[in-house]
mmCIF file of C-alpha atoms in Angstrom:
data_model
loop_
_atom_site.group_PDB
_atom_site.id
_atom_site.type_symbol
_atom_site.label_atom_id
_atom_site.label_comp_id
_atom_site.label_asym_id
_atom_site.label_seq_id
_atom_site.Cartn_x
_atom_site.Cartn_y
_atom_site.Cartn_z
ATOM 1 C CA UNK A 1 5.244 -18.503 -4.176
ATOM 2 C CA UNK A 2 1.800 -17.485 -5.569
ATOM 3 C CA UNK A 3 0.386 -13.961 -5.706
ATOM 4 C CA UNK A 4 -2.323 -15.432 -3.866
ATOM 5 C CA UNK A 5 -0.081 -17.129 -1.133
ATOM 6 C CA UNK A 6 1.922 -13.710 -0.447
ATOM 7 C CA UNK A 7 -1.059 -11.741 -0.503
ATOM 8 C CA UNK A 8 -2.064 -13.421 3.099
ATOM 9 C CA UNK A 9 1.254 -14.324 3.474
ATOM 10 C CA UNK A 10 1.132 -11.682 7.024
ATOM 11 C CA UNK A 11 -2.208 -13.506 8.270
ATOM 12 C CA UNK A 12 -0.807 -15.917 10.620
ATOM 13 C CA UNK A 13 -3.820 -17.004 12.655
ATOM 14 C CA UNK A 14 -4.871 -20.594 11.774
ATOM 15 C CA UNK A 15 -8.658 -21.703 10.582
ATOM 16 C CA UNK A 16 -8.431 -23.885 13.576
ATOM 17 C CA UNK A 17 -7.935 -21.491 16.386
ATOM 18 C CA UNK A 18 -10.731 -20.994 18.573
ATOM 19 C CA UNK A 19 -12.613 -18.031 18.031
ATOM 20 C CA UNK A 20 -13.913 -15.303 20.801
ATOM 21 C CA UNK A 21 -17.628 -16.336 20.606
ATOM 22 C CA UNK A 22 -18.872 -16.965 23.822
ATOM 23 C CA UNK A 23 -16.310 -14.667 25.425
ATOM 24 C CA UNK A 24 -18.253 -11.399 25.212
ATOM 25 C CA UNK A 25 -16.414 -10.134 22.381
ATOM 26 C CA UNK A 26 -17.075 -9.372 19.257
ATOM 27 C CA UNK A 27 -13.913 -9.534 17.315
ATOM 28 C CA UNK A 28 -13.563 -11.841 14.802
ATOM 29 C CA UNK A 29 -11.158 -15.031 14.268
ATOM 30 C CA UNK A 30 -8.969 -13.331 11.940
ATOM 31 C CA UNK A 31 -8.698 -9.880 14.044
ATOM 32 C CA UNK A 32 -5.692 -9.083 15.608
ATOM 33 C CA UNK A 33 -5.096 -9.247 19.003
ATOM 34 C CA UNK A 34 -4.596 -5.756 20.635
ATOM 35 C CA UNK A 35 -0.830 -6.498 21.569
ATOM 36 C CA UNK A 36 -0.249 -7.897 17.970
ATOM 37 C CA UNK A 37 2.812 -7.059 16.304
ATOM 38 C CA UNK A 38 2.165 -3.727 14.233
ATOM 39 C CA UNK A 39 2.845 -5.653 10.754
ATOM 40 C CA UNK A 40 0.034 -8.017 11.655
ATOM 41 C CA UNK A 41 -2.418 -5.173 12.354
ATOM 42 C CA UNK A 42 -1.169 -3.327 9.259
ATOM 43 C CA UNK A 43 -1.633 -6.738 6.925
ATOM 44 C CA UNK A 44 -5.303 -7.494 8.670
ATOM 45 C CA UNK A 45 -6.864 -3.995 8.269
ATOM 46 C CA UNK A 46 -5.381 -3.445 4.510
ATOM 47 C CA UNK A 47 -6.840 -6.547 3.354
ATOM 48 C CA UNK A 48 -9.861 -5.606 5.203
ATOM 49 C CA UNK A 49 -9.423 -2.053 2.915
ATOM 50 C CA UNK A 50 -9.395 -4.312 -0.387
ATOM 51 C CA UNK A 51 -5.841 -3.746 -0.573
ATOM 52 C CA UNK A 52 -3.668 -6.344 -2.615
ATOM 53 C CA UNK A 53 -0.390 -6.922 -0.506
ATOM 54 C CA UNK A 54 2.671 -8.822 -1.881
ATOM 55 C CA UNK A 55 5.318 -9.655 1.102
ATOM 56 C CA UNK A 56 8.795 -9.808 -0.910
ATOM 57 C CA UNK A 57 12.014 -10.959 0.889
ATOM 58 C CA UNK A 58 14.138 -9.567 -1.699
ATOM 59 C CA UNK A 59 14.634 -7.370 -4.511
ATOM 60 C CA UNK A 60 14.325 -10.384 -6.741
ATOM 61 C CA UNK A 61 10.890 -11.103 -5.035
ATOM 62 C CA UNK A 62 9.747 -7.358 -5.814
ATOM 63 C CA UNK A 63 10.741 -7.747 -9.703
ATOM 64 C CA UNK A 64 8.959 -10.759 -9.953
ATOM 65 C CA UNK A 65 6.248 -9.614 -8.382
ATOM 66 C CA UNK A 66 5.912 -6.628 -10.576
ATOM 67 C CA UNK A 67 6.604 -8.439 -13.249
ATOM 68 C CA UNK A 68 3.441 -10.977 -12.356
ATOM 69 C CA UNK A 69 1.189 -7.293 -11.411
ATOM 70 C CA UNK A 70 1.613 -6.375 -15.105
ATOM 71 C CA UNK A 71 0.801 -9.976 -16.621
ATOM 72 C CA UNK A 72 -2.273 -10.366 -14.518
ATOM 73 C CA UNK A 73 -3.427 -6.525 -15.856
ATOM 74 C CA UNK A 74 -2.050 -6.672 -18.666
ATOM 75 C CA UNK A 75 -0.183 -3.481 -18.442
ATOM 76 C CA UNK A 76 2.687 -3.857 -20.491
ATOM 77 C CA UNK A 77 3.897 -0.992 -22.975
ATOM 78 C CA UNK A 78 1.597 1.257 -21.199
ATOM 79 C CA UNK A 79 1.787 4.595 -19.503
ATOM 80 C CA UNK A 80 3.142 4.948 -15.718
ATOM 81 C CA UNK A 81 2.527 8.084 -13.729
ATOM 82 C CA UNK A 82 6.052 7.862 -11.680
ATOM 83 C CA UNK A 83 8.137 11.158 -10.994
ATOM 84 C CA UNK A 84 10.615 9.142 -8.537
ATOM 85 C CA UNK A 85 13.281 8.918 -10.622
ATOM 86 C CA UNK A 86 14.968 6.141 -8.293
ATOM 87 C CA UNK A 87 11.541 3.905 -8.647
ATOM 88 C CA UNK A 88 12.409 4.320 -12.616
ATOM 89 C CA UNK A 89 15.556 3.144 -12.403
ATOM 90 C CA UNK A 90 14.367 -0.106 -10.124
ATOM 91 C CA UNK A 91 11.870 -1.065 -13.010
ATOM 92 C CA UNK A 92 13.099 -0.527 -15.766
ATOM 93 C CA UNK A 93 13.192 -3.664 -18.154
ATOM 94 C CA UNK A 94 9.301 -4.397 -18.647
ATOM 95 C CA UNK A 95 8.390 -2.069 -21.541
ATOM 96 C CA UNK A 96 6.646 0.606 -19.757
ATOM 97 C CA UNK A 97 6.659 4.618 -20.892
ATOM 98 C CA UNK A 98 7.575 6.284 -17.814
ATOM 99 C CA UNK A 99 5.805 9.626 -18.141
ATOM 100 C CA UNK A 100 5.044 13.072 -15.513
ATOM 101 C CA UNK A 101 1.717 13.117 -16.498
ATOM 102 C CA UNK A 102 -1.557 11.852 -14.179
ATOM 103 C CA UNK A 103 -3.806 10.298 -17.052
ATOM 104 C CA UNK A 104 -1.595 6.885 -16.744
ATOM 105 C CA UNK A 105 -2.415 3.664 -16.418
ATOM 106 C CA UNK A 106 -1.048 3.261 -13.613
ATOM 107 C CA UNK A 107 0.767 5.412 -10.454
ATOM 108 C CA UNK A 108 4.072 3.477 -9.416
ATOM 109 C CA UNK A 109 5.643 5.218 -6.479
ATOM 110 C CA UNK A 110 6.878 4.904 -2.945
ATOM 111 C CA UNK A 111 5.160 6.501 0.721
ATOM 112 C CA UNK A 112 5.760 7.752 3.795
ATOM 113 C CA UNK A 113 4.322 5.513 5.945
ATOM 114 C CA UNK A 114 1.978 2.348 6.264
ATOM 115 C CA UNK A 115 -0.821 3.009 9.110
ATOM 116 C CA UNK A 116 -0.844 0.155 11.566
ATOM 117 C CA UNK A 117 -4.550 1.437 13.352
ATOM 118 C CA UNK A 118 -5.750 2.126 10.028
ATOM 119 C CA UNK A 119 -4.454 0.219 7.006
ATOM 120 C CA UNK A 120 -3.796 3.234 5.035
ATOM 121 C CA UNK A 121 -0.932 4.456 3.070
ATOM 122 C CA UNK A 122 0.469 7.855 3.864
ATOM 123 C CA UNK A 123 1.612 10.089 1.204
ATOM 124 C CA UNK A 124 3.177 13.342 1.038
ATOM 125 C CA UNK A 125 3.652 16.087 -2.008
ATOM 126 C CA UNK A 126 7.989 14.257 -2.033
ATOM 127 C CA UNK A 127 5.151 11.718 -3.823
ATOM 128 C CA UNK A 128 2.400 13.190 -5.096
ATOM 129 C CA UNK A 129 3.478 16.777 -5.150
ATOM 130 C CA UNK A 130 0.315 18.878 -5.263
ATOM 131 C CA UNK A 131 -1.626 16.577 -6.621
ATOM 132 C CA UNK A 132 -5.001 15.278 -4.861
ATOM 133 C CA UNK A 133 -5.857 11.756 -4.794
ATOM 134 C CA UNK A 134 -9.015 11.933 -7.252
ATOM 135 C CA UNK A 135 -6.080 13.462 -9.918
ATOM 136 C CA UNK A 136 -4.022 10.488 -9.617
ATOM 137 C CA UNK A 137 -4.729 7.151 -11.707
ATOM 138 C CA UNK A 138 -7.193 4.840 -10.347
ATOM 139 C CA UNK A 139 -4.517 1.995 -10.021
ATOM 140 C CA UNK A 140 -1.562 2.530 -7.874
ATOM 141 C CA UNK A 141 1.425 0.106 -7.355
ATOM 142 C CA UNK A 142 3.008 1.338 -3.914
ATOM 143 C CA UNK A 143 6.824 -0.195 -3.490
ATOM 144 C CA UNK A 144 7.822 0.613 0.333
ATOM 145 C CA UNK A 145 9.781 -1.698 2.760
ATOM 146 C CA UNK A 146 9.168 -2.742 6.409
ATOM 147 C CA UNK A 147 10.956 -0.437 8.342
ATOM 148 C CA UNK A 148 8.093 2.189 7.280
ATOM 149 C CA UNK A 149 5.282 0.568 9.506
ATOM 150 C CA UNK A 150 3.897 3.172 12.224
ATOM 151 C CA UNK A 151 1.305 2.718 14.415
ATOM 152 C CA UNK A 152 -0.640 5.385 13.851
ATOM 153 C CA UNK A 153 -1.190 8.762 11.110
ATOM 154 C CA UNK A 154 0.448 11.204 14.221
ATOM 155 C CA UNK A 155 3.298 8.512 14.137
ATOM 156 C CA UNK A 156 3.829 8.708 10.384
ATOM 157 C CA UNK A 157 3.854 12.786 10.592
ATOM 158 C CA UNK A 158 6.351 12.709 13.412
ATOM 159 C CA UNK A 159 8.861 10.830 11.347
ATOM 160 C CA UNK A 160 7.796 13.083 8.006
ATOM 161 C CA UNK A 161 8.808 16.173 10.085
ATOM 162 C CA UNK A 162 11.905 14.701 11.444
ATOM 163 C CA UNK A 163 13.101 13.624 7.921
ATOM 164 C CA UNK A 164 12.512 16.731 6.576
ATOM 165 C CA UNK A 165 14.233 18.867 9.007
ATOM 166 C CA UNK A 166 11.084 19.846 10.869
ATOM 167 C CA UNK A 167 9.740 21.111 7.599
ATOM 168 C CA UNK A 168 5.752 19.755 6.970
ATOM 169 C CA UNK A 169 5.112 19.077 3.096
ATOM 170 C CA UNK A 170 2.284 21.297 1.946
ATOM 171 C CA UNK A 171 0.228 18.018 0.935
ATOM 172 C CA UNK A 172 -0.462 15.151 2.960
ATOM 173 C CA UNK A 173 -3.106 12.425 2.315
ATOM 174 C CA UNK A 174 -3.820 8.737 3.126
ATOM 175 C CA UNK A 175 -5.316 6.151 1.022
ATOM 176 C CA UNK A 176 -7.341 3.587 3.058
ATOM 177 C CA UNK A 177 -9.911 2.606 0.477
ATOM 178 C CA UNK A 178 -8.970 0.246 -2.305
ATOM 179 C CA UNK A 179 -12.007 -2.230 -2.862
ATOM 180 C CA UNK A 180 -12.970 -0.602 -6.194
ATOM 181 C CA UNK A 181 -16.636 -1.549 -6.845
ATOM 182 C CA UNK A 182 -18.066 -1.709 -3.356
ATOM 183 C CA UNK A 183 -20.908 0.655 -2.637
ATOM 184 C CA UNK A 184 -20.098 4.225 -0.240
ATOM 185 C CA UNK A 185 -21.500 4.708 3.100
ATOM 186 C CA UNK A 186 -21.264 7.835 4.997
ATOM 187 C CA UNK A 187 -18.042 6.953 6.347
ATOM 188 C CA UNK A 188 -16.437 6.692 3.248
ATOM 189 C CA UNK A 189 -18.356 9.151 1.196
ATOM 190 C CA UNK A 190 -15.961 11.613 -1.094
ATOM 191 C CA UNK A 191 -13.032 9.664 -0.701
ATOM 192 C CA UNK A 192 -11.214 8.274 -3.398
ATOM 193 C CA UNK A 193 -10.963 5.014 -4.305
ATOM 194 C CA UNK A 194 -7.912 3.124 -5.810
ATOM 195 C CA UNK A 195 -6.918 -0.547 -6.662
ATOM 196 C CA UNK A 196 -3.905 -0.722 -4.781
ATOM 197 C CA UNK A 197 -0.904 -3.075 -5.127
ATOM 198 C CA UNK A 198 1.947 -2.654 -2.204
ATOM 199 C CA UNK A 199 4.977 -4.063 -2.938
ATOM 200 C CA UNK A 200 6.409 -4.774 0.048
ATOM 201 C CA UNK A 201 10.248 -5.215 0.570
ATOM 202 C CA UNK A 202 11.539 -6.614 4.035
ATOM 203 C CA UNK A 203 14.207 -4.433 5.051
ATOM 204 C CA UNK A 204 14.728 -5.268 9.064
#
């Protein structure tokens, strides 16, 4: 399968179903329905973000697509900002210099959680440590698996606190906008923009 045939792999309404016009709504063809499944939401509003998702059935699936991430960017032999030492481990084999150091070519690591409402990925210092987002690389490859959709952000803190014993990290952020090149408006202004890749693994 294509990178461009997984990347709407989660868009399952059809060119041919009618649209809302008429109806007094505004939503368009592609939009979700409001009782959609929370992976369809999720899949519609990070494309919408400019995020580049690859659906992966297996861990074969998420080495190949990897593999095809670094051809098309041509990221081989270069530095990766990763301190997950498990994520190291996974992809090893392609000739990259794992290092602890921001000014990478690229940030491989896992999340927290992947925002349903939102489209956004939610981070925590276990990733990013103290770090802010405008310190990380500008290209981030985010490997995570389905059982980590939530609805909402108060969704994805509920299950941080629970997993860590009722104990908060000291840093958490989302990234929602990943359409590098597009032009700020006041809803967006002094965020930080990333080309984002999410590997995603199904898991349920």
């Amino acid at each position: 399968m294509s990178l461009f045939d997984r990347l709407f792999k989660g868009i399952t309404k059809s060119d041919n179903q009618p649209s809302n016009k008429g109806k007094g709504s505004s939503r368009g063809k592609y939009y979700p329905e409001e009782n959609s499944p929370i992976d369809e939401k999720f899949t519609y509003n990070f494309n919408r973000n400019g995020g580049k998702f690859l659906y992966c059935e297996n861990m074969a699936e998420v080495s190949e697509s990897f593999d095809n991430i670094l051809l098309e960017n041509d990221w081989y032999e270069n530095d990766v900002f990763c301190i997950d030492e498990t994520l190291k481990s996974k992809f090893t084999g392609y000739n990259l210099n794992f290092i602890k150091k921001t000014k990478a070519t690229f940030f491989l690591t896992r999340c927290e959680s992947l925002v349903c409402n939102n489209g956004s990925i939610l981070l925590s210092s276990r990733q990013i440590k103290e770090k802010k987002l405008d310190e990380l690389p500008s290209n981030i490859v985010v490997f995570a698996t389905t059982s980590q959709f939530t609805e909402n952000i108060s969704e994805g803190l509920r299950i941080i606190k629970n997993t860590c014993d009722n104990f908060i990290p000291s840093n958490i952020t989302t990234i929602q906008d990943f359409e590098t090149g597009k032009e700020k408006d006041f809803m967006s202004y002094g965020s930080s923009t990333k080309n984002l890749y999410l590997l995603l693994l199904e898991d349920l």
